[in-house]
Amino acid sequence: MAWKLLKLALCLCWLLAETQADSAKDKKAKEVDDNWWRHEVFYQIYPRSFKDSNGDGIGDLKGITSKLPYFVETGITAIWLSPIYSSPMVDFGYDISDYRDIYPDYGTLDDFDELIATANQLGIKVILDFVPNHSSDKHEWFKKSAARVSGYEDFYVWEDGTEENGERKPPNNWVSVFSGSAWQWHEERKQFYLRQFTKGQPDLNYRNPAVLQAMDAVLTYWLKRGVSGFRIDAVNYVFEDKQLRDEPLSGATSDPNSVDYLNHIYTRNQEENYGLIQHWRKLLDDYSEKYGGPARIMMTEGYAELPQVMEFYEDENGVQGANFPFNFDFITELNSESTAQDFVFTIQRWLIYMPPGHSANWVMGNHDNPRVASRYGAKSVDAMNMLLMTLPGIGITYNGEELGMEDYRDISFEDTVDQPACEAGKDNYKWISRDPERTPMQWSDEKNAGFSTADSTWLPVHPNYQELNLANQQLAPSSHYKVYQSLIKLRSSKVLKDGTYTAQALNRRVFALKRELRGQPSLLTVINVSNRTQQVDVSDFIDLPNRLTLLVVGVNSQYRVGERLKPDEIRLTPYEGLVIQLKPSK
Ligand code: NOJ
């Protein structure tokens, strides 16, 4: 019943949004490029750390615009920007105080329009981060809601809680992702508000149709400014149990303040989240149909069990949702200890669960998790990029991963700015902090790695920048960047776009994956995930007789591009990867 009511509310909102849209509606559907995103590499930019154009030590929009030619040189044709909106920056932009304006240190709406126009000229599509679950507590909506201004009373999730011996108690045991109760007392309103992240990020109430209507209008606003879609933040947190039931203890820890204390059956992955994404799917599709051009896409962020994640692609009735929900398996399921079998199994698992007709995607890193070089080891950088680029579907690269940038874990507590790390205190901040993977982009060996001319930057630059930087890698005969560039180039081949996929663990340490398409040379990627040199024989995995020619090799390889290999004598040094072309021998 509740679900039906919600659906009805969603439909009503949709109708409203529709009537608000352009009055001179062109009924004739325009030409839409439906499939541009299916084999795309999306490059994530963390705006604060990408490029500072005005010397204040903080990255900005003009900085990004100035670097757009870099994407052309690299072969990147789609970028997604972590939040650029007005924000008090408690969670560095994931706490939005105005969904329709730009954070002043990043620039202005004019700068944004210029970024879009330049990107368009260069053939680069721009995706924006959209944060629907919560706003900032400095947002006008929240201020009005706290003051019970008419029309805003229920914009957020407010509850009375209980009183015991004169002491206020939150309504239930829910905990915030960043530790402590998820309920924050608000003195002015004399109620608790729900906040699943920092206390500056109150949860919006999507059971109020006015909230949905406001968010629909925000999406349309940015679509009209020319974005090609959205990355939707924390979508599996949007709805919570209506009855506010206590969550059961997980047994994983005895610390009631820890997010791991509870099994989050009432605050995450609620059924209504899927309905919301389906609603926005329709909004985007209708927009694309009306105005033509690239299909406007949606990629959703939700760390959850595989079947729950898959539901974002489409529900059991085939109702379409996100273009793709992020696949975080390379972050959450695999690490430097994983065996070849673990890799093959984990990759296969996604492909098995993914509903037919959809595109797979592979996220190698992001601003919330340690970098590839720090998770898998510096020697694995090229092999992991080979894997990312030769798997079927979409690849997601976090800025700096094309250079093999490393976490700067030794940032002092005094220089630490990531809120949960600050709250964890001097003794515990180090391994919690997300600052280490957010340090400025290493462009060159100039001051601040060429990121900024300021005397100090918002986060310190990794001290290894004098050797590890783009300029060096562009000049070097072989580098991580050059490997990455050649992999992107290879992605335009038909076999990587449309070919079938097969993988096999050749032993515990080495696995191979094969892409095949009738009439095209096949591709073979072979990866050693161990710290030992391995010699493998791929004869049983490929159709013989075949000519094996190396297309991409890593920076430390004993082999050269163009070299021929014998199928039964492929030698891989520790963590080495190779991309090989297979052509029938005449
Ligand atoms: C996920 C974002 O990636 C992360 O950086 C942020 O802290 C939370 N969502 C809350 O918005």
XYZ file of C-alpha atoms and ligand atoms in Angstrom:
597
model
C 0.000 0.000 0.000
C 2.766 2.421 1.061
C 4.649 1.535 -2.084
C 1.567 2.201 -4.223
C 1.127 5.600 -2.603
C 4.746 6.396 -3.216
C 4.425 5.365 -6.850
C 1.403 7.597 -7.174
C 3.346 10.474 -5.641
C 6.223 9.816 -8.046
C 3.822 9.903 -10.996
C 2.241 13.138 -9.816
C 5.647 14.727 -9.408
C 6.594 13.560 -12.818
C 3.503 15.164 -14.314
C 4.301 18.402 -12.520
C 7.903 18.411 -13.736
C 6.649 17.760 -17.236
C 4.258 20.669 -17.275
C 6.949 22.953 -15.904
C 9.271 21.959 -18.734
C 9.558 23.995 -21.898
C 6.121 25.223 -22.836
C 6.837 25.130 -26.572
C 7.180 21.393 -26.405
C 8.401 19.759 -29.539
C 6.333 16.607 -29.729
C 8.527 15.074 -32.398
C 11.184 12.799 -30.941
C 14.726 13.862 -31.789
C 17.611 11.625 -32.718
C 19.255 10.107 -29.634
C 22.609 8.370 -29.494
C 21.492 5.580 -27.166
C 24.691 3.633 -26.846
C 27.614 6.064 -26.614
C 28.303 5.153 -22.965
C 28.361 1.372 -23.296
C 32.085 1.076 -23.922
C 33.224 4.407 -22.528
C 36.064 5.146 -20.125
C 34.754 7.594 -17.512
C 37.497 9.632 -15.918
C 36.662 10.866 -12.419
C 37.943 14.327 -11.546
C 38.190 15.358 -7.902
C 37.894 19.114 -8.613
C 39.637 20.302 -5.449
C 42.780 18.434 -6.400
C 42.873 18.533 -10.182
C 44.208 21.943 -11.244
C 44.271 25.312 -9.513
C 44.026 28.217 -11.979
C 44.157 31.170 -9.568
C 46.867 30.259 -7.088
C 44.716 29.779 -3.986
C 45.855 26.195 -3.440
C 42.458 24.726 -4.378
C 41.555 23.206 -7.744
C 38.820 24.928 -9.743
C 36.687 24.836 -12.883
C 38.983 27.032 -14.960
C 41.762 24.660 -13.990
C 39.760 21.726 -15.341
C 38.951 23.626 -18.546
C 42.647 24.389 -19.038
C 43.372 20.664 -18.848
C 40.705 19.460 -21.280
C 43.295 19.059 -24.072
C 45.009 16.553 -21.781
C 41.989 14.297 -22.201
C 42.168 14.595 -25.956
C 45.821 13.590 -25.809
C 44.991 10.680 -23.504
C 41.974 9.504 -25.485
C 39.405 10.205 -22.746
C 36.006 11.317 -24.046
C 33.918 11.410 -20.850
C 34.699 12.971 -17.479
C 32.685 12.975 -14.257
C 33.193 15.664 -11.698
C 32.844 15.102 -7.968
C 30.537 17.822 -6.553
C 31.211 21.395 -7.662
C 28.162 22.998 -6.012
C 27.959 25.574 -3.206
C 28.948 23.865 -0.010
C 30.404 24.537 3.429
C 32.807 21.699 2.519
C 32.310 19.654 5.669
C 32.407 16.602 3.387
C 34.204 18.421 0.539
C 31.164 19.069 -1.595
C 29.040 16.068 -0.655
C 27.237 18.524 1.634
C 25.446 20.871 -0.757
C 24.046 24.215 0.336
C 22.761 25.225 -3.104
C 22.167 22.606 -5.785
C 22.032 25.251 -8.511
C 25.205 27.199 -7.910
C 28.950 26.653 -7.972
C 31.178 26.682 -4.888
C 32.847 30.120 -5.159
C 36.418 28.798 -4.761
C 35.735 26.573 -7.779
C 34.386 29.428 -9.896
C 31.069 30.615 -11.273
C 28.222 29.361 -13.415
C 29.883 31.158 -16.335
C 33.037 29.150 -15.734
C 30.899 26.030 -15.733
C 29.246 26.972 -19.033
C 32.664 27.609 -20.512
C 33.884 24.233 -19.316
C 30.913 22.541 -20.988
C 31.296 24.504 -24.225
C 35.019 23.739 -24.479
C 34.465 20.091 -23.596
C 31.792 19.827 -26.273
C 34.107 21.320 -28.882
C 36.715 18.738 -27.950
C 34.231 15.864 -28.035
C 34.252 15.320 -24.273
C 31.050 14.599 -22.364
C 30.595 15.872 -18.831
C 28.826 13.978 -16.053
C 28.013 15.648 -12.745
C 27.849 14.174 -9.286
C 24.339 14.415 -7.864
C 23.837 14.002 -4.130
C 20.171 13.273 -3.425
C 20.251 11.575 -0.026
C 21.240 14.622 1.988
C 21.904 18.319 1.651
C 24.062 20.516 3.838
C 22.582 21.800 7.093
C 23.379 25.239 5.627
C 20.938 24.717 2.762
C 17.949 27.111 2.781
C 15.643 24.090 2.803
C 17.132 22.856 6.038
C 17.069 26.270 7.680
C 13.407 26.648 6.748
C 12.629 23.112 7.812
C 14.291 23.662 11.191
C 12.192 26.812 11.616
C 9.040 24.920 10.534
C 8.432 27.331 7.671
C 5.266 26.289 5.907
C 5.943 23.913 3.019
C 9.351 22.886 4.409
C 8.364 21.249 7.720
C 8.811 17.739 6.302
C 11.689 18.293 3.910
C 13.957 16.289 6.218
C 13.526 13.280 8.495
C 12.611 14.749 11.891
C 11.706 12.732 14.994
C 11.001 13.464 18.652
C 12.954 10.628 20.183
C 12.278 9.746 23.799
C 13.112 11.124 27.213
C 14.567 9.021 30.001
C 15.303 10.540 33.422
C 15.312 13.985 31.870
C 17.764 12.876 29.181
C 16.933 13.045 25.456
C 17.316 9.755 23.623
C 17.309 9.288 19.843
C 14.342 7.372 18.380
C 16.361 4.218 17.680
C 19.830 2.652 17.530
C 20.793 3.711 13.984
C 24.428 4.750 13.555
C 26.080 7.106 11.126
C 28.531 5.789 8.516
C 31.062 8.167 10.035
C 30.402 6.849 13.600
C 28.036 7.763 16.438
C 24.252 8.033 16.457
C 22.630 8.814 13.108
C 20.287 11.172 14.972
C 21.282 14.741 15.675
C 19.445 16.883 18.178
C 18.347 20.272 16.793
C 17.897 22.846 19.513
C 15.772 25.270 17.493
C 13.269 22.699 16.293
C 13.531 20.612 19.448
C 13.661 17.404 17.458
C 16.235 14.984 16.144
C 17.102 14.950 12.452
C 18.471 11.933 10.658
C 21.971 12.175 9.244
C 23.675 9.080 7.954
C 26.978 10.813 7.273
C 28.354 13.910 9.113
C 26.047 16.025 11.231
C 26.265 18.693 8.531
C 24.494 16.327 6.086
C 20.806 15.981 7.075
C 18.837 13.281 5.229
C 16.159 14.600 2.890
C 12.698 13.106 3.207
C 11.675 11.553 -0.118
C 8.321 10.514 1.263
C 7.487 14.181 0.834
C 6.585 14.682 -2.874
C 7.828 18.299 -2.693
C 11.386 17.022 -2.125
C 11.246 14.845 -5.192
C 9.801 17.680 -7.236
C 12.618 19.991 -6.105
C 15.241 17.393 -7.020
C 13.674 16.716 -10.428
C 13.964 20.418 -11.137
C 17.635 20.369 -10.103
C 18.365 17.547 -12.545
C 16.591 19.361 -15.373
C 18.474 22.557 -14.530
C 21.881 20.892 -15.084
C 20.676 18.963 -18.115
C 19.768 22.283 -19.671
C 23.283 23.516 -18.951
C 24.551 20.678 -21.135
C 25.599 17.775 -18.926
C 25.341 14.263 -20.321
C 24.244 12.612 -17.117
C 24.808 12.066 -13.426
C 26.679 9.934 -10.974
C 24.160 9.443 -8.172
C 25.688 9.487 -4.721
C 24.793 7.056 -1.926
C 21.541 6.054 -3.584
C 21.049 2.990 -1.429
C 20.673 5.252 1.633
C 17.794 7.405 0.407
C 14.839 5.647 2.071
C 14.720 4.215 5.581
C 12.258 2.010 7.382
C 9.065 3.971 8.011
C 8.558 2.331 11.401
C 12.081 3.337 12.462
C 12.782 -0.148 13.788
C 16.071 -0.788 15.603
C 18.647 -2.509 13.431
C 19.893 -5.913 14.644
C 23.439 -6.193 15.983
C 25.900 -7.566 13.471
C 28.202 -9.171 16.007
C 31.196 -7.734 14.126
C 32.220 -5.286 16.843
C 31.217 -4.379 20.395
C 31.572 -0.641 19.723
C 28.020 0.777 19.474
C 29.364 3.899 17.741
C 30.864 1.937 14.896
C 28.994 1.609 11.611
C 29.878 -2.078 11.696
C 27.950 -2.551 14.953
C 24.632 -3.024 13.163
C 23.252 -5.002 10.305
C 21.785 -2.181 8.186
C 18.541 -3.769 7.122
C 16.409 -0.686 7.815
C 18.631 2.170 6.660
C 20.054 0.803 3.411
C 18.839 -0.924 0.262
C 15.144 -0.302 0.869
C 12.825 -1.206 -1.996
C 11.769 2.420 -2.617
C 15.313 3.395 -3.687
C 14.801 1.431 -6.897
C 11.542 3.222 -7.632
C 13.324 6.532 -7.248
C 16.032 5.589 -9.736
C 13.397 4.318 -12.175
C 11.658 7.663 -11.855
C 14.882 9.538 -12.700
C 15.540 7.090 -15.548
C 12.311 8.263 -17.101
C 13.188 11.905 -16.504
C 16.522 11.465 -18.296
C 15.079 9.414 -21.147
C 12.284 11.887 -21.746
C 14.794 14.720 -21.759
C 17.030 12.926 -24.280
C 14.054 12.142 -26.487
C 12.842 15.699 -26.369
C 16.142 17.413 -27.086
C 18.055 14.685 -28.937
C 21.831 14.183 -28.652
C 23.539 11.694 -26.379
C 21.368 9.534 -24.141
C 21.580 11.230 -20.740
C 22.913 8.626 -18.390
C 22.908 7.717 -14.749
C 25.552 5.755 -12.868
C 24.675 4.914 -9.297
C 26.846 4.573 -6.220
C 25.800 1.892 -3.758
C 28.080 -0.461 -1.844
C 25.797 -3.454 -1.302
C 25.361 -7.175 -1.901
C 25.491 -8.118 -5.567
C 21.777 -8.949 -6.051
C 20.859 -5.597 -4.451
C 23.277 -3.746 -6.720
C 21.965 -5.547 -9.814
C 18.438 -4.393 -9.028
C 19.576 -0.888 -10.024
C 20.049 -2.051 -13.632
C 16.448 -3.207 -13.785
C 13.889 -4.712 -11.419
C 12.312 -8.158 -11.624
C 9.642 -6.834 -13.981
C 12.257 -5.459 -16.332
C 11.645 -1.812 -15.395
C 14.864 0.012 -16.280
C 16.898 1.896 -13.707
C 20.467 3.192 -13.887
C 22.541 2.773 -17.041
C 24.885 1.037 -14.679
C 25.394 0.705 -10.934
C 29.064 1.004 -10.044
C 30.896 -2.274 -9.759
C 33.266 -1.822 -6.819
C 34.530 -5.408 -6.777
C 38.125 -4.439 -7.597
C 38.019 -2.288 -4.463
C 35.951 -4.360 -2.066
C 36.492 -8.005 -3.119
C 40.045 -8.181 -4.425
C 43.411 -7.020 -3.123
C 47.121 -7.739 -3.292
C 46.564 -11.122 -1.609
C 43.975 -12.331 -4.130
C 44.761 -15.337 -6.251
C 44.252 -15.725 -9.993
C 41.144 -17.784 -9.218
C 39.786 -14.977 -7.035
C 40.110 -12.557 -9.946
C 38.436 -14.846 -12.482
C 35.669 -15.732 -10.034
C 34.954 -12.131 -9.026
C 34.850 -10.855 -12.598
C 32.631 -13.718 -13.669
C 30.255 -13.175 -10.745
C 29.354 -9.686 -11.991
C 28.783 -10.956 -15.526
C 26.623 -13.830 -14.282
C 24.381 -11.651 -12.122
C 24.083 -8.768 -14.593
C 20.703 -8.887 -16.370
C 20.984 -9.519 -20.137
C 21.334 -6.536 -22.450
C 23.174 -4.397 -19.915
C 26.789 -3.232 -19.879
C 29.328 -4.296 -17.300
C 31.519 -1.709 -15.619
C 34.703 -1.858 -13.588
C 35.725 0.783 -11.063
C 39.456 0.722 -10.339
C 39.521 3.537 -7.809
C 37.840 6.614 -6.415
C 38.180 9.419 -3.873
C 36.909 7.244 -1.011
C 39.392 4.398 -1.249
C 43.136 3.838 -1.357
C 44.707 4.091 -4.794
C 45.582 1.093 -6.974
C 49.335 1.467 -6.307
C 48.625 1.422 -2.571
C 45.983 -1.343 -2.631
C 47.577 -3.738 -5.078
C 51.175 -2.481 -4.926
C 53.080 -0.070 -7.179
C 54.222 -2.905 -9.447
C 50.608 -3.784 -10.294
C 49.625 -0.428 -11.816
C 50.046 -1.385 -15.489
C 48.510 -4.849 -15.098
C 45.448 -3.398 -13.362
C 44.980 -0.846 -16.126
C 45.346 -3.628 -18.700
C 42.630 -5.542 -16.915
C 40.356 -2.508 -16.639
C 40.710 -1.672 -20.310
C 40.393 -5.133 -21.813
C 37.380 -6.337 -19.834
C 34.008 -6.025 -21.562
C 32.033 -2.825 -20.953
C 32.845 0.414 -19.186
C 36.044 1.406 -17.365
C 36.199 3.975 -14.577
C 39.476 5.706 -13.824
C 40.068 8.030 -10.869
C 42.339 10.979 -11.642
C 45.998 10.133 -11.210
C 45.542 6.383 -11.678
C 46.843 6.716 -15.237
C 50.163 7.797 -13.669
C 50.140 5.220 -10.888
C 49.862 7.907 -8.205
C 50.211 6.612 -4.649
C 48.369 7.405 -1.415
C 50.126 9.894 0.794
C 49.367 8.114 4.043
C 51.887 10.151 6.065
C 49.841 13.332 6.153
C 50.075 14.669 9.703
C 47.002 14.902 11.916
C 47.364 18.702 11.822
C 47.152 18.682 8.001
C 44.263 16.190 7.936
C 40.956 17.642 6.749
C 38.729 14.632 6.044
C 35.968 14.952 8.654
C 35.652 11.322 9.795
C 39.436 11.157 10.195
C 39.484 14.380 12.198
C 36.749 13.021 14.431
C 38.625 9.750 14.911
C 41.431 11.663 16.686
C 45.206 11.663 16.492
C 45.631 7.993 17.369
C 43.158 6.607 14.875
C 42.926 9.029 11.958
C 45.620 7.599 9.739
C 43.928 4.519 8.314
C 40.481 6.068 8.266
C 41.444 9.224 6.409
C 40.499 9.629 2.756
C 42.953 12.511 2.332
C 45.801 10.219 1.209
C 44.015 9.383 -2.081
C 42.848 12.980 -2.598
C 46.217 14.767 -2.774
C 46.810 17.108 -5.736
C 47.308 15.750 -9.227
C 50.977 15.403 -10.103
C 51.387 17.219 -13.397
C 55.122 17.992 -13.327
C 58.166 18.436 -11.093
C 57.455 22.150 -10.727
C 56.258 23.789 -7.508
C 53.326 21.822 -5.999
C 53.667 19.288 -8.810
C 52.379 21.912 -11.253
C 48.986 21.772 -9.543
C 49.116 25.268 -8.029
C 51.392 28.254 -7.656
C 50.212 28.834 -4.058
C 52.577 28.642 -1.115
C 50.470 25.926 0.387
C 47.821 23.661 -1.067
C 44.609 22.428 0.581
C 46.205 19.015 1.015
C 49.945 18.482 0.798
C 51.319 17.221 -2.502
C 52.748 13.705 -2.327
C 56.511 14.092 -1.819
C 57.201 11.596 -4.613
C 55.998 14.129 -7.228
C 59.501 15.002 -8.389
C 59.830 11.578 -9.989
C 56.202 10.559 -10.299
C 54.503 13.121 -12.523
C 52.862 13.399 -15.909
C 55.584 15.477 -17.590
C 58.210 12.850 -16.741
C 55.960 10.078 -17.954
C 55.257 11.859 -21.222
C 58.995 12.166 -21.894
C 60.045 8.710 -20.743
C 60.319 6.050 -23.470
C 57.969 3.893 -21.427
C 55.718 4.923 -18.538
C 52.421 4.123 -16.802
C 50.858 7.013 -18.686
C 52.030 5.683 -22.039
C 50.733 2.226 -21.199
C 47.389 3.765 -20.259
C 47.317 5.808 -23.458
C 47.992 2.793 -25.633
C 45.285 0.818 -23.825
C 42.722 3.545 -24.460
C 43.705 3.515 -28.115
C 43.261 -0.222 -28.251
C 39.718 0.131 -26.919
C 38.530 1.444 -30.255
C 39.166 -2.022 -31.755
C 36.034 -3.955 -32.655
C 37.067 -6.944 -30.586
C 37.228 -4.931 -27.380
C 33.958 -3.199 -28.139
C 31.881 -6.185 -29.131
C 33.930 -9.308 -28.599
C 33.007 -12.194 -26.325
C 34.831 -12.693 -23.058
C 36.387 -15.835 -21.566
C 38.771 -16.069 -18.641
C 40.759 -18.796 -17.008
C 43.168 -19.132 -14.095
C 46.264 -20.762 -15.624
C 47.532 -21.518 -12.146
C 47.081 -19.869 -8.737
C 49.168 -16.898 -9.727
C 48.374 -16.200 -13.337
C 45.112 -15.728 -15.176
C 44.282 -14.976 -18.771
C 41.305 -13.342 -20.396
C 40.406 -13.579 -24.029
C 38.251 -11.364 -26.223
C 37.063 -12.826 -29.529
C 34.996 -11.580 -32.443
C 34.429 -13.291 -35.773
C 36.652 -11.848 -38.494
C 38.825 -9.914 -36.022
C 42.139 -10.750 -34.378
C 41.522 -11.915 -30.822
C 43.058 -10.303 -27.760
C 44.604 -12.054 -24.820
C 45.470 -10.390 -21.514
C 47.715 -12.374 -19.194
C 48.309 -11.221 -15.629
C 50.588 -12.456 -12.890
C 49.064 -11.433 -9.553
C 51.902 -12.843 -7.477
C 55.335 -11.732 -6.307
C 57.048 -14.602 -8.149
C 58.164 -14.861 -11.738
C 55.924 -17.267 -13.611
C 56.202 -19.126 -16.877
C 52.868 -20.121 -18.357
C 51.531 -22.021 -21.306
C 48.361 -20.632 -22.891
C 48.123 -23.259 -25.653
C 45.057 -24.903 -24.153
C 43.308 -21.573 -23.718
C 43.689 -20.284 -27.285
C 42.931 -21.798 -30.656
C 46.145 -23.025 -32.157
C 47.921 -22.405 -34.459
C 48.032 -18.737 -33.593
C 50.569 -15.977 -33.957
C 51.058 -14.160 -30.684
C 52.212 -10.539 -30.949
C 52.645 -8.230 -27.989
C 50.469 -5.118 -28.169
C 50.975 -3.606 -24.711
C 53.657 -4.291 -22.119
C 54.214 -2.731 -18.687
C 57.048 -0.359 -17.784
C 59.228 -3.044 -16.235
C 58.702 -5.677 -18.864
C 61.515 -7.671 -20.412
C 59.429 -7.726 -23.602
C 58.897 -5.084 -26.281
C 55.719 -4.142 -28.127
C 55.581 -5.976 -31.444
C 57.600 -8.925 -30.156
C 56.372 -12.455 -30.943
C 55.728 -14.928 -28.158
C 55.559 -18.695 -28.040
C 52.265 -19.777 -26.458
C 53.956 -22.295 -24.182
C 56.690 -19.965 -22.993
C 55.196 -16.789 -21.643
C 57.307 -15.445 -18.813
C 55.833 -12.917 -16.449
C 57.815 -11.083 -13.798
C 56.036 -10.350 -10.456
C 52.743 -8.497 -11.025
C 53.373 -8.218 -14.749
C 50.584 -7.972 -17.288
C 50.710 -8.388 -21.067
C 48.185 -7.675 -23.799
C 48.697 -9.934 -26.768
C 47.146 -10.085 -30.211
C 46.219 -13.501 -31.557
C 46.179 -13.937 -35.311
C 45.710 -17.231 -37.107
C 49.073 -18.240 -38.609
C 48.947 -18.666 -42.335
C 29.794 8.855 -1.123
C 30.855 9.813 -1.524
O 31.650 9.222 -2.519
C 31.641 10.158 -0.267
O 32.796 10.890 -0.560
C 30.721 10.896 0.646
O 31.375 11.151 1.883
C 29.443 10.105 0.930
N 28.883 9.512 -0.257
C 28.385 10.997 1.512
O 27.886 11.835 0.517
